[in-house]
Each structure stands twice: as C-alpha cells, then as structure tokens.
Amino acid sequence: DGDISISNLEKVYDDGAEKTKAIEDLSFDIDSGEFVGVVGPSGCGKSSLLYLIAGFLETTDGTISVDGEPIDGPGTDRGVVFQDYALFPWRTVMENVTYGLEEQGVSKEERRSTAQRYIDMMDLGGFEDRYPKELSGGMKQRVAIARTLAYDPKILLMDEPFGALDQPLRESLQDQLLDIWRDLEKTVVFITHDVEEAVYLSERVMIMTRRPGTKKTVVPFDLDRS
Ligand code: ADP
Ligand code: ADP
C-alpha cells in the first residue's frame, strides 16, 4: 500500500491577470515503500507537485491516484511535513501529536498511548508537556514528524523538512528519517533544493528543471545503494 500514480498532470495558477504554468504534462509512478527525492531550483514546481499529491490543491488536468484510486482532496493515507513545522503553538507536544487522532475519533486513552509511542520514537520523551516555543528547531520538526506518523499515513509528503536546520542537525534527522522509513515501510516523497540531501536519502531522485518558457521535466535515475 502507498503507491502513487501521476498521469499527465498539469497545474496552472490563474489569478485573473496572469496565468502561471507550474506543472506541465507530468507522468510518473512511485512504488509503495519507495523513497523518492524531488530536487530542482526555486519555482520549478516542487511544492505544487507535493500539495497536489496531498490533495490541498486541485489539479488543472491529469490525475493522481493512490493505490489505484484517484484522490479526492486530502486524506489520512497521506501525511504532510512542512518546512516551518506548522505546530499548534497553544498545544503541548503531547497535544500536538494526539491532534490527528482526535480528528479520527480515537479514544483518549488510545490517543495518548499511540502518541507516546511516536514521541518516544522521535526521542522526545520527557518533553510531552512542553510548548513548541520552548523547543529547538530540530525538536519542533521531530514533533511535527511524530504528529504525522501518529495517524499512520501510508505516504509521507515532506516539503524541505530540514531546510531551516543547521548541518549537524540535518544529518541526524536525515538518519532518523531513514530508520523510520525502513521500520515503518512508508512511501516518502521528499522535496529539497539540496541535491546531496536528495541523493543521500532517496532510492530515486526526480529532478525538476525550469526550461525556457514553461515546460517542466522530470528525470529519474536509480541509485545503487548496495
Ligand atoms: P514511470 O512512471 O515508471 O516513471 P512513465 O512511463 O510514466 O514511467 O514515464 C517514462 C519516462 O519518462 C520515465 O523515465 C518518466 O520519469 C519520464 N517522464 C515522465 N513524465 C515526464 C515529463 N513530463 N518530462 C520528461 N520526462 C518525463
Ligand atoms: P518550488 O516549490 O519548486 O519553488 P512552486 O511549486 O512553489 O515551486 O511554484 C511553481 C511556480 O508556480 C512558480 O512560478 C510560482 O511562482 C508559481 N506559483 C506557486 N504558487 C502560486 C500561486 N498560489 N499563485 C500563482 N502562482 C503560483
């Protein structure tokens, strides 16, 4: 579970005065459990692609399917991790992590035990009652990852999640993410403008480029990780 199929995807932003073609005729498949990095310069359409897969944006044309079913808006099969963490500042670490489960109507006791499992997995034990402003950037992103993992999405969509962190912290979170990916068997789509990061993490890297005009392209290659 967790495969993604994108066919003839097109995204045009139209603000009335101007049309911007962000994605043009893009097709590719991502296998269940695959870790795919997406790299490319600013403005090439990476975020548009991610938020289309998330179901936050509507496609202009083409289809995105998850496990063979065309998506229809956001769903708990897909979890998103943002560069700026997007935690609820008025909620504690525990309350942030249980949030997604509340939405799903899970009982309070089960919410807490599930959240605790992911809090521990992200090395946040002891910080359950802290508020986001009391945490470092790296810790905030670990809370955000725990919050997303807690409702067990098959697919993790990550938008430059470590972009705001310094290099040593990035490296430790990259390794932690790889452990999670292996242990929990998630499909990961990971956006970054850092080619080295994409190559380090991914089984397959998609390179999106800005061509003259509006044409976008994707070039995958397989990395030998043996
Ligand atoms: P897959 O889904 O296995 O990646 P496809 O049949 O969808 O294969 O695509 C054939 C090849 O063309 C793949 O390497 C794919 O990544 C690449 N490709 C898909 N869409 C585009 C595009 N818009 N521009 C350039 N190459 C593309
Ligand atoms: P990236 O994530 O690679 O920087 P984006 O997906 O954010 O690229 O943007 C792709 C293109 O779409 C850019 O030309 C950007 O200016 C444009 N764009 C993104 N969001 C909007 C929007 N809400 N309205 C109009 N244009 C947009």
PDB file of C-alpha atoms and ligand atoms in Angstrom:
ATOM      1  CA  ASP A   1       0.000   0.000   0.000  1.00  0.00           C
ATOM      2  CA  GLY A   2       1.032   3.583  -0.632  1.00  0.00           C
ATOM      3  CA  ASP A   3       1.828   3.645  -4.319  1.00  0.00           C
ATOM      4  CA  ILE A   4       1.244   6.853  -6.226  1.00  0.00           C
ATOM      5  CA  SER A   5       0.459   7.145  -9.906  1.00  0.00           C
ATOM      6  CA  ILE A   6       0.598  10.509 -11.604  1.00  0.00           C
ATOM      7  CA  SER A   7      -0.551  10.847 -15.161  1.00  0.00           C
ATOM      8  CA  ASN A   8      -0.489  13.851 -17.469  1.00  0.00           C
ATOM      9  CA  LEU A   9      -0.551  16.189 -14.510  1.00  0.00           C
ATOM     10  CA  GLU A  10      -0.932  19.855 -15.202  1.00  0.00           C
ATOM     11  CA  LYS A  11      -1.177  22.758 -12.775  1.00  0.00           C
ATOM     12  CA  VAL A  12      -1.906  26.285 -13.907  1.00  0.00           C
ATOM     13  CA  TYR A  13      -2.347  29.089 -11.390  1.00  0.00           C
ATOM     14  CA  ASP A  14      -4.730  31.720 -12.660  1.00  0.00           C
ATOM     15  CA  ASP A  15      -5.099  34.870 -10.603  1.00  0.00           C
ATOM     16  CA  GLY A  16      -7.199  36.586 -13.251  1.00  0.00           C
ATOM     17  CA  ALA A  17      -4.477  38.882 -14.568  1.00  0.00           C
ATOM     18  CA  GLU A  18      -1.845  36.222 -15.106  1.00  0.00           C
ATOM     19  CA  LYS A  19      -1.559  32.501 -15.681  1.00  0.00           C
ATOM     20  CA  THR A  20       1.428  30.563 -14.373  1.00  0.00           C
ATOM     21  CA  LYS A  21       2.003  27.037 -15.580  1.00  0.00           C
ATOM     22  CA  ALA A  22       3.672  25.311 -12.630  1.00  0.00           C
ATOM     23  CA  ILE A  23       3.479  21.721 -13.896  1.00  0.00           C
ATOM     24  CA  GLU A  24       3.006  20.549 -17.464  1.00  0.00           C
ATOM     25  CA  ASP A  25       2.244  17.036 -18.675  1.00  0.00           C
ATOM     26  CA  LEU A  26       3.995  15.248 -15.839  1.00  0.00           C
ATOM     27  CA  SER A  27       3.643  11.486 -15.511  1.00  0.00           C
ATOM     28  CA  PHE A  28       5.367   9.093 -13.167  1.00  0.00           C
ATOM     29  CA  ASP A  29       4.735   6.291 -10.736  1.00  0.00           C
ATOM     30  CA  ILE A  30       6.066   5.935  -7.228  1.00  0.00           C
ATOM     31  CA  ASP A  31       6.078   2.432  -5.802  1.00  0.00           C
ATOM     32  CA  SER A  32       4.731   1.501  -2.437  1.00  0.00           C
ATOM     33  CA  GLY A  33       7.502   1.921   0.140  1.00  0.00           C
ATOM     34  CA  GLU A  34       9.747   3.841  -2.204  1.00  0.00           C
ATOM     35  CA  PHE A  35      11.751   6.880  -1.054  1.00  0.00           C
ATOM     36  CA  VAL A  36      11.717   9.480  -3.812  1.00  0.00           C
ATOM     37  CA  GLY A  37      13.605  12.745  -3.600  1.00  0.00           C
ATOM     38  CA  VAL A  38      12.456  15.701  -5.673  1.00  0.00           C
ATOM     39  CA  VAL A  39      15.034  18.358  -6.426  1.00  0.00           C
ATOM     40  CA  GLY A  40      15.094  21.448  -8.567  1.00  0.00           C
ATOM     41  CA  PRO A  41      15.532  25.201  -8.384  1.00  0.00           C
ATOM     42  CA  SER A  42      13.113  27.548  -6.717  1.00  0.00           C
ATOM     43  CA  GLY A  43       9.933  27.962  -8.734  1.00  0.00           C
ATOM     44  CA  CYS A  44      10.218  24.730 -10.724  1.00  0.00           C
ATOM     45  CA  GLY A  45       7.011  23.359  -9.237  1.00  0.00           C
ATOM     46  CA  LYS A  46       8.177  21.087  -6.400  1.00  0.00           C
ATOM     47  CA  SER A  47       5.760  22.427  -3.796  1.00  0.00           C
ATOM     48  CA  SER A  48       2.921  22.463  -6.291  1.00  0.00           C
ATOM     49  CA  LEU A  49       3.562  18.787  -7.008  1.00  0.00           C
ATOM     50  CA  LEU A  50       3.650  17.899  -3.303  1.00  0.00           C
ATOM     51  CA  TYR A  51       0.483  19.799  -2.430  1.00  0.00           C
ATOM     52  CA  LEU A  52      -1.315  18.338  -5.418  1.00  0.00           C
ATOM     53  CA  ILE A  53      -0.434  14.843  -4.159  1.00  0.00           C
ATOM     54  CA  ALA A  54      -1.540  15.931  -0.669  1.00  0.00           C
ATOM     55  CA  GLY A  55      -4.880  16.982  -2.128  1.00  0.00           C
ATOM     56  CA  PHE A  56      -4.517  20.549  -0.855  1.00  0.00           C
ATOM     57  CA  LEU A  57      -4.545  21.883  -4.422  1.00  0.00           C
ATOM     58  CA  GLU A  58      -6.775  20.954  -7.314  1.00  0.00           C
ATOM     59  CA  THR A  59      -5.227  19.665 -10.496  1.00  0.00           C
ATOM     60  CA  THR A  60      -5.805  21.663 -13.667  1.00  0.00           C
ATOM     61  CA  ASP A  61      -5.587  18.473 -15.692  1.00  0.00           C
ATOM     62  CA  GLY A  62      -4.462  14.889 -15.303  1.00  0.00           C
ATOM     63  CA  THR A  63      -4.907  12.503 -12.405  1.00  0.00           C
ATOM     64  CA  ILE A  64      -3.185  11.484  -9.212  1.00  0.00           C
ATOM     65  CA  SER A  65      -4.065   8.070  -7.848  1.00  0.00           C
ATOM     66  CA  VAL A  66      -3.113   6.432  -4.577  1.00  0.00           C
ATOM     67  CA  ASP A  67      -3.345   2.649  -4.566  1.00  0.00           C
ATOM     68  CA  GLY A  68      -5.244   2.816  -7.831  1.00  0.00           C
ATOM     69  CA  GLU A  69      -7.898   5.246  -6.605  1.00  0.00           C
ATOM     70  CA  PRO A  70      -7.942   8.847  -7.864  1.00  0.00           C
ATOM     71  CA  ILE A  71      -7.510  11.143  -4.889  1.00  0.00           C
ATOM     72  CA  ASP A  72     -10.305  13.465  -3.891  1.00  0.00           C
ATOM     73  CA  GLY A  73      -8.872  16.092  -1.567  1.00  0.00           C
ATOM     74  CA  PRO A  74      -6.696  15.416   1.473  1.00  0.00           C
ATOM     75  CA  GLY A  75      -6.845  12.070   3.264  1.00  0.00           C
ATOM     76  CA  THR A  76      -5.248  10.258   6.180  1.00  0.00           C
ATOM     77  CA  ASP A  77      -3.463   7.960   3.725  1.00  0.00           C
ATOM     78  CA  ARG A  78      -1.127  10.927   3.102  1.00  0.00           C
ATOM     79  CA  GLY A  79       0.709  12.859   5.808  1.00  0.00           C
ATOM     80  CA  VAL A  80       2.455  16.154   5.174  1.00  0.00           C
ATOM     81  CA  VAL A  81       5.517  17.570   6.943  1.00  0.00           C
ATOM     82  CA  PHE A  82       6.230  21.259   6.341  1.00  0.00           C
ATOM     83  CA  GLN A  83       9.500  23.188   6.429  1.00  0.00           C
ATOM     84  CA  ASP A  84       8.165  25.545   9.110  1.00  0.00           C
ATOM     85  CA  TYR A  85       6.811  22.671  11.289  1.00  0.00           C
ATOM     86  CA  ALA A  86       3.280  24.141  11.461  1.00  0.00           C
ATOM     87  CA  LEU A  87       2.787  23.067  15.080  1.00  0.00           C
ATOM     88  CA  PHE A  88      -0.082  24.425  17.150  1.00  0.00           C
ATOM     89  CA  PRO A  89       1.668  26.919  19.435  1.00  0.00           C
ATOM     90  CA  TRP A  90      -1.028  26.736  22.125  1.00  0.00           C
ATOM     91  CA  ARG A  91      -0.821  22.949  22.362  1.00  0.00           C
ATOM     92  CA  THR A  92       1.823  20.925  24.177  1.00  0.00           C
ATOM     93  CA  VAL A  93       3.960  18.322  22.441  1.00  0.00           C
ATOM     94  CA  MET A  94       1.527  15.597  23.553  1.00  0.00           C
ATOM     95  CA  GLU A  95      -1.493  17.612  22.397  1.00  0.00           C
ATOM     96  CA  ASN A  96       0.145  18.336  19.047  1.00  0.00           C
ATOM     97  CA  VAL A  97       0.842  14.658  18.462  1.00  0.00           C
ATOM     98  CA  THR A  98      -2.628  13.492  19.516  1.00  0.00           C
ATOM     99  CA  TYR A  99      -4.305  16.096  17.304  1.00  0.00           C
ATOM    100  CA  GLY A 100      -4.614  13.983  14.155  1.00  0.00           C
ATOM    101  CA  LEU A 101      -6.006  11.104  16.196  1.00  0.00           C
ATOM    102  CA  GLU A 102      -8.653  13.332  17.790  1.00  0.00           C
ATOM    103  CA  GLU A 103      -9.831  14.178  14.296  1.00  0.00           C
ATOM    104  CA  GLN A 104     -10.182  10.453  13.636  1.00  0.00           C
ATOM    105  CA  GLY A 105     -12.266   9.871  16.729  1.00  0.00           C
ATOM    106  CA  VAL A 106      -9.765   7.614  18.514  1.00  0.00           C
ATOM    107  CA  SER A 107     -10.437   7.237  22.263  1.00  0.00           C
ATOM    108  CA  LYS A 108      -8.460   9.411  24.637  1.00  0.00           C
ATOM    109  CA  GLU A 109      -6.546   6.551  26.196  1.00  0.00           C
ATOM    110  CA  GLU A 110      -5.564   5.111  22.840  1.00  0.00           C
ATOM    111  CA  ARG A 111      -4.598   8.560  21.562  1.00  0.00           C
ATOM    112  CA  ARG A 112      -2.171   9.018  24.416  1.00  0.00           C
ATOM    113  CA  SER A 113      -0.573   5.599  24.097  1.00  0.00           C
ATOM    114  CA  THR A 114      -0.226   5.915  20.326  1.00  0.00           C
ATOM    115  CA  ALA A 115       1.174   9.440  20.635  1.00  0.00           C
ATOM    116  CA  GLN A 116       3.607   8.308  23.325  1.00  0.00           C
ATOM    117  CA  ARG A 117       4.957   5.610  21.039  1.00  0.00           C
ATOM    118  CA  TYR A 118       5.797   8.158  18.338  1.00  0.00           C
ATOM    119  CA  ILE A 119       7.062  10.720  20.846  1.00  0.00           C
ATOM    120  CA  ASP A 120       9.486   8.085  22.119  1.00  0.00           C
ATOM    121  CA  MET A 121      10.412   7.054  18.577  1.00  0.00           C
ATOM    122  CA  MET A 122      11.360  10.678  17.863  1.00  0.00           C
ATOM    123  CA  ASP A 123      13.400  10.919  21.092  1.00  0.00           C
ATOM    124  CA  LEU A 124      11.011  13.432  22.651  1.00  0.00           C
ATOM    125  CA  GLY A 125      10.360  11.503  25.864  1.00  0.00           C
ATOM    126  CA  GLY A 126      10.254  13.940  28.811  1.00  0.00           C
ATOM    127  CA  PHE A 127       9.071  16.840  26.645  1.00  0.00           C
ATOM    128  CA  GLU A 128       5.400  15.819  26.442  1.00  0.00           C
ATOM    129  CA  ASP A 129       4.172  18.855  28.377  1.00  0.00           C
ATOM    130  CA  ARG A 130       6.384  21.470  26.734  1.00  0.00           C
ATOM    131  CA  TYR A 131       5.060  24.028  24.287  1.00  0.00           C
ATOM    132  CA  PRO A 132       6.603  24.480  20.822  1.00  0.00           C
ATOM    133  CA  LYS A 133       8.194  27.825  21.723  1.00  0.00           C
ATOM    134  CA  GLU A 134      10.239  26.038  24.396  1.00  0.00           C
ATOM    135  CA  LEU A 135      11.774  23.682  21.825  1.00  0.00           C
ATOM    136  CA  SER A 136      14.663  23.977  19.373  1.00  0.00           C
ATOM    137  CA  GLY A 137      14.010  23.853  15.630  1.00  0.00           C
ATOM    138  CA  GLY A 138      15.151  20.254  15.377  1.00  0.00           C
ATOM    139  CA  MET A 139      12.857  19.227  18.214  1.00  0.00           C
ATOM    140  CA  LYS A 140       9.934  21.062  16.676  1.00  0.00           C
ATOM    141  CA  GLN A 141      10.416  19.198  13.439  1.00  0.00           C
ATOM    142  CA  ARG A 142      10.598  15.906  15.352  1.00  0.00           C
ATOM    143  CA  VAL A 143       7.266  16.782  16.991  1.00  0.00           C
ATOM    144  CA  ALA A 144       5.804  17.538  13.575  1.00  0.00           C
ATOM    145  CA  ILE A 145       7.024  14.194  12.244  1.00  0.00           C
ATOM    146  CA  ALA A 146       5.626  12.375  15.294  1.00  0.00           C
ATOM    147  CA  ARG A 147       2.281  14.139  14.814  1.00  0.00           C
ATOM    148  CA  THR A 148       2.141  12.998  11.200  1.00  0.00           C
ATOM    149  CA  LEU A 149       3.270   9.429  11.924  1.00  0.00           C
ATOM    150  CA  ALA A 150       0.722   9.095  14.743  1.00  0.00           C
ATOM    151  CA  TYR A 151      -2.191   8.650  12.375  1.00  0.00           C
ATOM    152  CA  ASP A 152      -0.230   6.141  10.334  1.00  0.00           C
ATOM    153  CA  PRO A 153      -0.365   7.527   6.794  1.00  0.00           C
ATOM    154  CA  LYS A 154       0.978   5.195   4.129  1.00  0.00           C
ATOM    155  CA  ILE A 155       2.624   8.121   2.381  1.00  0.00           C
ATOM    156  CA  LEU A 156       4.813  10.842   3.888  1.00  0.00           C
ATOM    157  CA  LEU A 157       4.983  14.052   1.859  1.00  0.00           C
ATOM    158  CA  MET A 158       7.851  16.203   3.071  1.00  0.00           C
ATOM    159  CA  ASP A 159       8.442  19.776   1.908  1.00  0.00           C
ATOM    160  CA  GLU A 160      12.056  20.774   2.683  1.00  0.00           C
ATOM    161  CA  PRO A 161      11.579  19.468   6.212  1.00  0.00           C
ATOM    162  CA  PHE A 162      15.176  20.052   7.270  1.00  0.00           C
ATOM    163  CA  GLY A 163      15.730  23.218   5.241  1.00  0.00           C
ATOM    164  CA  ALA A 164      15.704  25.507   8.275  1.00  0.00           C
ATOM    165  CA  LEU A 165      18.127  23.409  10.350  1.00  0.00           C
ATOM    166  CA  ASP A 166      21.911  23.582  10.603  1.00  0.00           C
ATOM    167  CA  GLN A 167      24.055  20.872   9.024  1.00  0.00           C
ATOM    168  CA  PRO A 168      24.771  18.586  12.019  1.00  0.00           C
ATOM    169  CA  LEU A 169      21.100  18.611  12.950  1.00  0.00           C
ATOM    170  CA  ARG A 170      20.077  17.933   9.354  1.00  0.00           C
ATOM    171  CA  GLU A 171      22.355  14.929   9.231  1.00  0.00           C
ATOM    172  CA  SER A 172      20.993  13.405  12.412  1.00  0.00           C
ATOM    173  CA  LEU A 173      17.395  13.948  11.308  1.00  0.00           C
ATOM    174  CA  GLN A 174      18.160  12.501   7.880  1.00  0.00           C
ATOM    175  CA  ASP A 175      19.408   9.311   9.531  1.00  0.00           C
ATOM    176  CA  GLN A 176      16.437   9.227  11.878  1.00  0.00           C
ATOM    177  CA  LEU A 177      14.090   9.584   8.914  1.00  0.00           C
ATOM    178  CA  LEU A 178      15.806   6.717   7.092  1.00  0.00           C
ATOM    179  CA  ASP A 179      15.356   4.497  10.176  1.00  0.00           C
ATOM    180  CA  ILE A 180      11.654   5.378  10.306  1.00  0.00           C
ATOM    181  CA  TRP A 181      11.228   4.790   6.602  1.00  0.00           C
ATOM    182  CA  ARG A 182      12.788   1.331   6.883  1.00  0.00           C
ATOM    183  CA  ASP A 183      10.988   0.338  10.095  1.00  0.00           C
ATOM    184  CA  LEU A 184       7.532   1.653   9.222  1.00  0.00           C
ATOM    185  CA  GLU A 185       7.677   0.937   5.467  1.00  0.00           C
ATOM    186  CA  LYS A 186       6.276   4.280   4.361  1.00  0.00           C
ATOM    187  CA  THR A 187       6.314   5.722   0.877  1.00  0.00           C
ATOM    188  CA  VAL A 188       8.232   9.004   1.123  1.00  0.00           C
ATOM    189  CA  VAL A 189       8.220  11.941  -1.293  1.00  0.00           C
ATOM    190  CA  PHE A 190      10.898  14.338  -0.087  1.00  0.00           C
ATOM    191  CA  ILE A 191      11.361  17.790  -1.577  1.00  0.00           C
ATOM    192  CA  THR A 192      14.658  19.562  -1.230  1.00  0.00           C
ATOM    193  CA  HIS A 193      16.774  22.031  -3.186  1.00  0.00           C
ATOM    194  CA  ASP A 194      19.852  20.244  -1.789  1.00  0.00           C
ATOM    195  CA  VAL A 195      20.984  17.620  -4.305  1.00  0.00           C
ATOM    196  CA  GLU A 196      23.328  15.995  -1.809  1.00  0.00           C
ATOM    197  CA  GLU A 197      20.478  15.549   0.649  1.00  0.00           C
ATOM    198  CA  ALA A 198      18.245  14.043  -2.029  1.00  0.00           C
ATOM    199  CA  VAL A 199      20.936  11.610  -3.159  1.00  0.00           C
ATOM    200  CA  TYR A 200      21.810  10.637   0.416  1.00  0.00           C
ATOM    201  CA  LEU A 201      18.226   9.837   1.338  1.00  0.00           C
ATOM    202  CA  SER A 202      16.487   8.626  -1.767  1.00  0.00           C
ATOM    203  CA  GLU A 203      16.225   5.462  -3.769  1.00  0.00           C
ATOM    204  CA  ARG A 204      15.228   7.535  -6.752  1.00  0.00           C
ATOM    205  CA  VAL A 205      15.657  11.220  -7.387  1.00  0.00           C
ATOM    206  CA  MET A 206      13.401  13.271  -9.617  1.00  0.00           C
ATOM    207  CA  ILE A 207      14.992  16.391 -10.989  1.00  0.00           C
ATOM    208  CA  MET A 208      12.582  19.130 -11.960  1.00  0.00           C
ATOM    209  CA  THR A 209      14.010  21.853 -14.153  1.00  0.00           C
ATOM    210  CA  ARG A 210      12.919  25.219 -15.383  1.00  0.00           C
ATOM    211  CA  ARG A 211      13.070  25.110 -19.140  1.00  0.00           C
ATOM    212  CA  PRO A 212      12.737  28.151 -21.401  1.00  0.00           C
ATOM    213  CA  GLY A 213       9.062  29.043 -21.430  1.00  0.00           C
ATOM    214  CA  THR A 214       7.027  26.993 -19.026  1.00  0.00           C
ATOM    215  CA  LYS A 215       7.986  23.412 -19.850  1.00  0.00           C
ATOM    216  CA  LYS A 216       8.906  21.289 -16.859  1.00  0.00           C
ATOM    217  CA  THR A 217      10.585  17.945 -16.927  1.00  0.00           C
ATOM    218  CA  VAL A 218      11.420  15.078 -14.638  1.00  0.00           C
ATOM    219  CA  VAL A 219      14.459  12.882 -14.966  1.00  0.00           C
ATOM    220  CA  PRO A 220      14.622   9.886 -12.649  1.00  0.00           C
ATOM    221  CA  PHE A 221      17.669   7.757 -12.084  1.00  0.00           C
ATOM    222  CA  ASP A 222      18.246   4.744  -9.927  1.00  0.00           C
ATOM    223  CA  LEU A 223      20.903   4.923  -7.247  1.00  0.00           C
ATOM    224  CA  ASP A 224      22.911   1.839  -6.466  1.00  0.00           C
ATOM    225  CA  ARG A 225      22.657   1.554  -2.697  1.00  0.00           C
ATOM    226  CA  SER A 226      24.134  -1.941  -2.436  1.00  0.00           C
TER     227      SER A 226
HETATM  228  P1  ADP B   1       7.404   5.750 -14.738  1.00  0.00           P
HETATM  229  O1  ADP B   1       6.018   6.060 -14.320  1.00  0.00           O
HETATM  230  O2  ADP B   1       7.841   4.356 -14.450  1.00  0.00           O
HETATM  231  O3  ADP B   1       8.407   6.755 -14.243  1.00  0.00           O
HETATM  232  P2  ADP B   1       6.463   6.670 -17.316  1.00  0.00           P
HETATM  233  O4  ADP B   1       6.018   5.740 -18.387  1.00  0.00           O
HETATM  234  O5  ADP B   1       5.470   7.447 -16.573  1.00  0.00           O
HETATM  235  O6  ADP B   1       7.420   5.842 -16.334  1.00  0.00           O
HETATM  236  O7  ADP B   1       7.496   7.724 -17.929  1.00  0.00           O
HETATM  237  C1  ADP B   1       8.503   7.301 -18.846  1.00  0.00           C
HETATM  238  C2  ADP B   1       9.745   8.078 -18.550  1.00  0.00           C
HETATM  239  O8  ADP B   1       9.586   9.479 -18.841  1.00  0.00           O
HETATM  240  C3  ADP B   1      10.112   7.986 -17.100  1.00  0.00           C
HETATM  241  O9  ADP B   1      11.509   7.983 -17.002  1.00  0.00           O
HETATM  242  C4  ADP B   1       9.484   9.247 -16.566  1.00  0.00           C
HETATM  243  O10 ADP B   1      10.034   9.663 -15.336  1.00  0.00           O
HETATM  244  C5  ADP B   1       9.763  10.219 -17.652  1.00  0.00           C
HETATM  245  N1  ADP B   1       8.812  11.326 -17.660  1.00  0.00           N
HETATM  246  C6  ADP B   1       7.544  11.298 -17.223  1.00  0.00           C
HETATM  247  N2  ADP B   1       6.945  12.467 -17.400  1.00  0.00           N
HETATM  248  C7  ADP B   1       7.866  13.288 -17.965  1.00  0.00           C
HETATM  249  C8  ADP B   1       7.870  14.644 -18.423  1.00  0.00           C
HETATM  250  N3  ADP B   1       6.816  15.445 -18.314  1.00  0.00           N
HETATM  251  N4  ADP B   1       9.000  15.119 -18.971  1.00  0.00           N
HETATM  252  C9  ADP B   1      10.078  14.337 -19.114  1.00  0.00           C
HETATM  253  N5  ADP B   1      10.150  13.063 -18.707  1.00  0.00           N
HETATM  254  C10 ADP B   1       9.057  12.546 -18.144  1.00  0.00           C
HETATM  255  P1  ADP B   2       9.023  25.333  -5.984  1.00  0.00           P
HETATM  256  O1  ADP B   2       8.387  24.639  -4.827  1.00  0.00           O
HETATM  257  O2  ADP B   2       9.851  24.442  -6.834  1.00  0.00           O
HETATM  258  O3  ADP B   2       9.759  26.574  -5.590  1.00  0.00           O
HETATM  259  P2  ADP B   2       6.310  26.151  -6.669  1.00  0.00           P
HETATM  260  O4  ADP B   2       5.506  24.935  -6.860  1.00  0.00           O
HETATM  261  O5  ADP B   2       6.200  26.856  -5.361  1.00  0.00           O
HETATM  262  O6  ADP B   2       7.848  25.801  -6.967  1.00  0.00           O
HETATM  263  O7  ADP B   2       5.967  27.194  -7.798  1.00  0.00           O
HETATM  264  C1  ADP B   2       5.943  26.845  -9.185  1.00  0.00           C
HETATM  265  C2  ADP B   2       5.511  28.048  -9.994  1.00  0.00           C
HETATM  266  O8  ADP B   2       4.157  28.350  -9.670  1.00  0.00           O
HETATM  267  C3  ADP B   2       6.307  29.310  -9.711  1.00  0.00           C
HETATM  268  O9  ADP B   2       6.396  30.026 -10.932  1.00  0.00           O
HETATM  269  C4  ADP B   2       5.456  30.038  -8.713  1.00  0.00           C
HETATM  270  O10 ADP B   2       5.676  31.422  -8.785  1.00  0.00           O
HETATM  271  C5  ADP B   2       4.050  29.668  -9.173  1.00  0.00           C
HETATM  272  N1  ADP B   2       3.076  29.654  -8.064  1.00  0.00           N
HETATM  273  C6  ADP B   2       3.120  28.891  -6.945  1.00  0.00           C
HETATM  274  N2  ADP B   2       2.061  29.115  -6.171  1.00  0.00           N
HETATM  275  C7  ADP B   2       1.297  30.044  -6.817  1.00  0.00           C
HETATM  276  C8  ADP B   2       0.049  30.693  -6.541  1.00  0.00           C
HETATM  277  N3  ADP B   2      -0.646  30.414  -5.437  1.00  0.00           N
HETATM  278  N4  ADP B   2      -0.409  31.590  -7.441  1.00  0.00           N
HETATM  279  C9  ADP B   2       0.281  31.877  -8.560  1.00  0.00           C
HETATM  280  N5  ADP B   2       1.456  31.305  -8.889  1.00  0.00           N
HETATM  281  C10 ADP B   2       1.954  30.392  -8.034  1.00  0.00           C
END
